[in-house]
Short mmCIF file of C-alpha atoms in Angstrom, two decimals:
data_model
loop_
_atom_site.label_atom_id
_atom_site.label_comp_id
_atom_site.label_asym_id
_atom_site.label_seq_id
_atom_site.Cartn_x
_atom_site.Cartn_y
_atom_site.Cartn_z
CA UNK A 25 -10.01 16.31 -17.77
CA UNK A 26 -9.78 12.56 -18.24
CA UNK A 27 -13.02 10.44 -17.05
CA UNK A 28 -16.63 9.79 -17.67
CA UNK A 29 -19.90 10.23 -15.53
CA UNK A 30 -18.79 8.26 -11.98
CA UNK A 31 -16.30 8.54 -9.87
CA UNK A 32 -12.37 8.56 -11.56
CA UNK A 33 -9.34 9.09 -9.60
CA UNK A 34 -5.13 9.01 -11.16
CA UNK A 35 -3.29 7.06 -8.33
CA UNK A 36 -0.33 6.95 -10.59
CA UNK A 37 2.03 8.59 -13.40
CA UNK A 38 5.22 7.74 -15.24
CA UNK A 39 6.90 9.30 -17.88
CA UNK A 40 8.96 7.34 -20.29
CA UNK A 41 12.34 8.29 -22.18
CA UNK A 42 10.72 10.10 -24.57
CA UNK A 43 8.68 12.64 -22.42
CA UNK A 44 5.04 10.51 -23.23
CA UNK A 45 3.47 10.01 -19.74
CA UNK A 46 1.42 7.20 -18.59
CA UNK A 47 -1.75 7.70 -15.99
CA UNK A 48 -3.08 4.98 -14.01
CA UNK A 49 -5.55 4.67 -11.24
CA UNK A 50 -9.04 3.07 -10.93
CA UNK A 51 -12.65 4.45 -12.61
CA UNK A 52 -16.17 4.07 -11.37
CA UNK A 53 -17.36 4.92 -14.89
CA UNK A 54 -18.59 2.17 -17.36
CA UNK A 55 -18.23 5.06 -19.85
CA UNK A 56 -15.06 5.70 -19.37
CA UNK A 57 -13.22 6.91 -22.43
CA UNK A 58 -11.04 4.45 -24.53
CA UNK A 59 -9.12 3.93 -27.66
CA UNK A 60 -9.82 1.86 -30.95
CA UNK A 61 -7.90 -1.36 -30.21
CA UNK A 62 -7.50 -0.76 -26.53
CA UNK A 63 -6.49 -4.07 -24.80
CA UNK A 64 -10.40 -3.85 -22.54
CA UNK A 65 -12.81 -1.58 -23.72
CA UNK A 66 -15.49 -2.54 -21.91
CA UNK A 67 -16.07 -1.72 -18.11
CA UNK A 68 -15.56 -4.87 -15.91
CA UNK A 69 -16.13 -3.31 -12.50
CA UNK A 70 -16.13 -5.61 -9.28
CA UNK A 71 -18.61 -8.18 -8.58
CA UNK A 72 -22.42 -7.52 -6.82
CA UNK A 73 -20.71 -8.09 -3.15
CA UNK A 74 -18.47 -5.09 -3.10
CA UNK A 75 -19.24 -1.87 -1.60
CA UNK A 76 -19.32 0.89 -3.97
CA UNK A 77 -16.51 2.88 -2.47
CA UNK A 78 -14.15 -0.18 -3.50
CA UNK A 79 -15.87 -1.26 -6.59
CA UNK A 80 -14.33 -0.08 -9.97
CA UNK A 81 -12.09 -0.84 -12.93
CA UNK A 82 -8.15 -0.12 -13.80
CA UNK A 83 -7.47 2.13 -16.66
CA UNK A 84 -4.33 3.41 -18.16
CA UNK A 85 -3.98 6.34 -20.33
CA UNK A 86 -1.10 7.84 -22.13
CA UNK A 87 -0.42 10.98 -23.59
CA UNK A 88 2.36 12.71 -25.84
CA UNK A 89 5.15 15.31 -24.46
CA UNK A 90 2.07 17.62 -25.99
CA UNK A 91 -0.85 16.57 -24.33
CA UNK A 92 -2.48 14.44 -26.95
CA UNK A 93 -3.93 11.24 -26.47
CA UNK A 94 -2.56 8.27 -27.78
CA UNK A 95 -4.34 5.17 -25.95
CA UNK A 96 -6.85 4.70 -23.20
CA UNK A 97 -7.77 1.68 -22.11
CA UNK A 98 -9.43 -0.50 -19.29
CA UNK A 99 -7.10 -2.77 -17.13
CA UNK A 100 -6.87 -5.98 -15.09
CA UNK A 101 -7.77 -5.44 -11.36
CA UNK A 102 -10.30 -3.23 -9.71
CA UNK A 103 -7.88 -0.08 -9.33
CA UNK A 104 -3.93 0.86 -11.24
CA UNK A 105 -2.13 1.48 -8.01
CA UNK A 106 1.25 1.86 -9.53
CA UNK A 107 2.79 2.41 -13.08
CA UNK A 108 6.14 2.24 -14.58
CA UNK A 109 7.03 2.14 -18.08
CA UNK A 110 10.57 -0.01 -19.22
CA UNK A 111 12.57 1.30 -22.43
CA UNK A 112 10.38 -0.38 -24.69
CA UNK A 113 7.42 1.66 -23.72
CA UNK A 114 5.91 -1.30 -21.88
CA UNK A 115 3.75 -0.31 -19.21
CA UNK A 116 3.59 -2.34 -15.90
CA UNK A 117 0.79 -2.44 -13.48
CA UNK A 118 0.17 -3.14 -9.91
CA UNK A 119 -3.43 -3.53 -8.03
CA UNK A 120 -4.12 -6.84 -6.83
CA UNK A 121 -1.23 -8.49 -8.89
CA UNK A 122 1.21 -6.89 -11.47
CA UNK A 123 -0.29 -6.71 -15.04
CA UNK A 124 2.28 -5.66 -18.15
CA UNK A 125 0.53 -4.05 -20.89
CA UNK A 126 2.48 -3.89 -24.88
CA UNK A 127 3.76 -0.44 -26.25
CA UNK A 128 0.86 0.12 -28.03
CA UNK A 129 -2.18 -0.18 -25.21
CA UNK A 130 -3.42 -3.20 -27.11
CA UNK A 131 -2.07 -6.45 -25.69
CA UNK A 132 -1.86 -8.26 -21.94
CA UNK A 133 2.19 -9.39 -22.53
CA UNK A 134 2.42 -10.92 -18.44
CA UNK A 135 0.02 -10.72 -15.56
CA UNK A 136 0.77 -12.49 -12.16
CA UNK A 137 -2.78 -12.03 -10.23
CA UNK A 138 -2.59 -11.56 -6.22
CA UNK A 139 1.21 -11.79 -6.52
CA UNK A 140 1.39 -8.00 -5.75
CA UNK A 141 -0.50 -6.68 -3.07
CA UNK A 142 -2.90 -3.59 -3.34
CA UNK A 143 -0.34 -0.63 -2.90
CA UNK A 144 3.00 -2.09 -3.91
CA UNK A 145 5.55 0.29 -4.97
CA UNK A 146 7.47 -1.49 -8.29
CA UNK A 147 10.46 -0.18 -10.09
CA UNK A 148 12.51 -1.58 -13.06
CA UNK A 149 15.87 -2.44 -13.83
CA UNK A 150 17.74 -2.42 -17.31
CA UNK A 151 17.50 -6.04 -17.77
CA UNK A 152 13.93 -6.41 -17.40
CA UNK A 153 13.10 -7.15 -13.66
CA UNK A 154 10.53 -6.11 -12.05
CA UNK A 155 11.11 -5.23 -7.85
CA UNK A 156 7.85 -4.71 -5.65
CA UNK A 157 8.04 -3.53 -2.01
CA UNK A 158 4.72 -4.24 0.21
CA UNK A 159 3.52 -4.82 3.45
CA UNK A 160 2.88 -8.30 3.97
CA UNK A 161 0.31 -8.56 6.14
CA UNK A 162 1.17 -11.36 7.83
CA UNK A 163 0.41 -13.18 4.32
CA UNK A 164 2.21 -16.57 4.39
CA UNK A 165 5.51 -15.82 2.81
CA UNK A 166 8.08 -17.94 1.06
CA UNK A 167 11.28 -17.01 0.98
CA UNK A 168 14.14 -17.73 -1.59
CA UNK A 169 17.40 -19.15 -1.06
CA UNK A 170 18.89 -16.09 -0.45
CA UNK A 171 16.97 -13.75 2.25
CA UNK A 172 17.13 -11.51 4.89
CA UNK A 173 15.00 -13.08 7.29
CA UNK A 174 13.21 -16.34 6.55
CA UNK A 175 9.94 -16.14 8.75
CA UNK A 176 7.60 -12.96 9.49
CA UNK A 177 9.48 -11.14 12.46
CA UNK A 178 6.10 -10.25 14.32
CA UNK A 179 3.92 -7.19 14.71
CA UNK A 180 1.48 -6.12 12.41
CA UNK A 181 3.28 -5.75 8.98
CA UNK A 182 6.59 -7.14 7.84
CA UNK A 183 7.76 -5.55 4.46
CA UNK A 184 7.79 -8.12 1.56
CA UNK A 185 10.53 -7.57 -1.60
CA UNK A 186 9.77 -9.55 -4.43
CA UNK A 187 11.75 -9.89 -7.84
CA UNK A 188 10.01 -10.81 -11.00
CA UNK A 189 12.15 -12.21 -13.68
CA UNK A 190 9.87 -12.46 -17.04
CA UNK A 191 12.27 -13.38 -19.36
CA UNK A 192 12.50 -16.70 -17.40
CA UNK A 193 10.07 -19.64 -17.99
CA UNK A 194 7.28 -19.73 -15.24
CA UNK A 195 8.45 -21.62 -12.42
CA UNK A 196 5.89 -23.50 -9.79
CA UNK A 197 4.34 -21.98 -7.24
CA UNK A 198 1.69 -22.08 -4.65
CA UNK A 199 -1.90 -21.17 -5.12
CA UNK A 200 -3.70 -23.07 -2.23
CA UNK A 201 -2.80 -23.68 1.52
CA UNK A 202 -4.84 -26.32 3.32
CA UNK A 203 -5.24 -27.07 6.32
CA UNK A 204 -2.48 -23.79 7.93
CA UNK A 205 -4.27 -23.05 11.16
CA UNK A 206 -1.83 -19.93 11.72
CA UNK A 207 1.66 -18.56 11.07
CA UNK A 208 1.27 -16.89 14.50
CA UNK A 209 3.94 -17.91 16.90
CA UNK A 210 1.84 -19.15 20.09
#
């Protein structure tokens, strides 16, 4: 069993090339167990506004082909939606935004918060990039150059792809709209 005295639930697993596998989902319990050198070992939970059935912290957890532990650890973001592990035993995140934790459990190597919406499905390539597929929500959404359709087509959801490139410098981008009375046609 993996948890402490609340509420834990696994939302996600990956296994990496060398049969370890990597367990990911969101924990109610401030005594949840982690490592020595864990990259958050102290439950962060979600602020004194949030109902309890949404409140909670990430974790990730990995284990050998044999079932023993080798890192637990808190996580950025209330809940681990999504894990997948690149051949350097990286392990990448999604929640609220995509977090990439090192090899070793220790160390925060990227984290792009509210880039990735709750739920996004993520997968990796050989070179390093990192694809998420989400429902947009109607979020405002900006396009590249190179798109399939340039504008939300209508309805309730659109689906949103979005490639993340981290071995490029950061490029700008926008935090703030002011001002956007709708994106509704009408």
């Amino acid at each position: 069993y993996l948890g402490g005295s609340a509420a834990d639930a696994g939302l996600a697993i990956a296994v990496d090339s060398g049969g370890n596998a990597y367990v990911a989902g969101v924990t109610q319990s401030s005594d949840f167990f982690t490592t020595p050198g864990a990259l958050e070992s102290t439950y962060a939970g979600v602020g004194p506004n949030v109902p309890p059935a949404l409140s909670g912290s990430a974790f990730v957890t990995k284990f050998t082909t044999a079932g023993s532990l080798v890192y637990s650890t808190f996580a950025p973001g209330a809940a681990a939606s999504q894990v997948a592990v690149d051949a350097q035993g990286d392990v990448y995140i999604t929640g609220a935004g995509l977090s990439v934790i090192g090899p070793d459990g220790s160390t925060l190597l990227h984290s792009v918060k509210d880039a990735v919406p709750g739920g996004a499905l993520i997968a990796l390539d050989p070179e390093g990039s990192v694809y998420s597929a989400a429902a947009s929500l109607e979020y405002p959404f900006f396009p590249s150059e190179i798109t399939i359709q340039s504008m939300f087509g209508g309805g309730i959801f659109d689906v949103a792809v979005t490639k993340f490139d981290f071995t490029l410098p950061p490029s700008v981008f926008v935090s703030a709209l002011l001002n956007a009375a709708s994106y509704r046609p009408g």
